[in-house]
Amino acid sequence: MKYSKEQSAAIMHTDGPMMVIAGPGSGKTTVITRRIKYLIESAGVSPADILVITFTRAAALEMEQRFKSITAGMEYSVRFGTFHSIFFWIIKRAYGLDNSCIISDKEKRNMLDGIMKNMSMDYDNREDIISSCLSQIGLVKCNMIDIENYYSTDMPENYFRELYKRLDMEMKKAGKIDFDDMMVMCYELLTKRNDILDQLRRVFKYILVDEFQDSNRLQYEILKLLGKPNENVFIVGDDDQSVYGFRGAKPEIMQAFTKDFNKVKITYLSENYRCGTSISEASIKVISDNGNRFKKKLVSAARSKGLVKVLYPMDSRDEGLLIIKSLKEHFAKGIPYEKQAVIYRTNNEPRMLVYKLNEFNIPYTISDTLPNIFEHFVVRNVLDYMKLALGDRDRNRFLRIMNKPSRYISREVIWEDPVDYDKLRFRLRGKDYVIENLDKLMADLRLIAKMRPFAALNYIRKSVGYDDYIKSYCEYRQMDAMEFYDMLDNLAVMIQDMSSYGELFEFVDSYSEALVLNQKQARERKGVNLMTMHSSKGLEFDVVHIIEAVDGITPHKKAKTRAEKEEERRMFYVAMTRAKEELYIYCPRTVLGKEKKASPYVKDI
């Protein structure tokens, strides 16, 4: 096999630190596996002295299989593993732990939920808040942040700090640890026990790390401890593909490597063997605008010219129809659906497309769980209003909306199931202002019953005051109300042409059933690949469609700081470089009924 000059330099590197900056499609896996083989068969290094670290179990297994395929069946005892598996192996031996001490995600969520209830923290979007809190707790640990200096994005800092401390206490009481605790415990062990650290340094004399740009500060600090004093640390990564800021990954960590290790050799794998020339050149124009990066010359080594096409559909529906047409045309030309992909910034974007794929019976797989919009509390409350308007008197349904907006109706007076409004009105005697609010609610429900779904949604939001309720709800909890407004705007697009509530609720049931069925089948069948930009990393497809490339979605409106905006650009770059032959970028003129400008990345192209 023929290698480029840069690939050969990396493969035949033996002692001392080296950083390999590997652009998209540059053959980094080949370089890593060939270097392991070279160390063993040409440099005389014992296989048992080599540790190869990846970021996912699947990547570790793939790397190990690729290595075995080039070593003619030789049983070399090289250790392959993820950061977490290696760190757990270390603390397991030191503390006598076993797998039963690892807390499951469900256990941890239940534990945090219980703590929130004990603290009387009331959130309608409880599951989302729990997910966000757990993510932030992981970020605090991975970035080695003092909890007293961390400010939550979801709640007042004193609430979050108390949650953090109580969860830590509960987990220790239960004898449980999570993946972040593995790293914390490993770091503390290695900084306190020099004897154990020295032993590990003798065991792992050569360390190779793949996807180094995804490492966080804690992982890097442990790597530094293990890598000294021999410094036979070989890292492979691409700062332009560092997209896991929410997990603590930062491109600065790659830059720190050149300062923390002595006489680091750097080689650039700059030839992109994956993407057609046009795709490669367009992606380079996009990423070159980032300032916080290693300056590198990226070139296309692919044989094909490739195609980049930017389209400006009127809205999400038009966008979906264009994609359906393209998918079918490529399939007819002999490109299987599984070699085509649709990539988006967040998993809220493809709802309309999924509906169209089902309608046209095109098979697809979804890498991420697609949330059911009708199960979100904001949308569910609107449907509650509509069902009550149609005569439903379910107690739980009434309890959910009776104070949204606030009508000062106490739960203590809601006795019956179904709710009896006459009896309720009688129990509220003496509270004229509450009775007046109840009467207004009843009048609103009578009006809603006569409307079409789209008109009813607008009436509930504006006249009933549901938008005002969302605003006050979010202000009190330090949340962004626009996310919830977007959810309702999304609902509006889906129901705007419906003529009756019967049609709406039939659609809700069929949509929910289809979503569950398709997501279950999607793991077992082949089809068009639907995935977020994050999930697309490391993959490649013949044809790629990037949807909703508009300002506010990509880059996302939440990106405020320079670092956040540069990560958004890196995500778009990752999405672009998944395409081998053809890349289609869609910039709808309106999204959720609002006019949008094309993403600034498109202007760069």
mmCIF file of C-alpha atoms in Angstrom, residues 6 237 292 382 452:
data_model
loop_
_atom_site.group_PDB
_atom_site.id
_atom_site.type_symbol
_atom_site.label_atom_id
_atom_site.label_comp_id
_atom_site.label_asym_id
_atom_site.label_seq_id
_atom_site.Cartn_x
_atom_site.Cartn_y
_atom_site.Cartn_z
ATOM 1 C CA GLU A 6 3.038 12.745 5.892
ATOM 2 C CA GLY A 237 -7.132 14.498 15.858
ATOM 3 C CA ASN A 292 -8.865 29.449 16.916
ATOM 4 C CA VAL A 382 -52.757 23.169 24.027
ATOM 5 C CA ARG A 452 -60.655 25.114 13.432
#
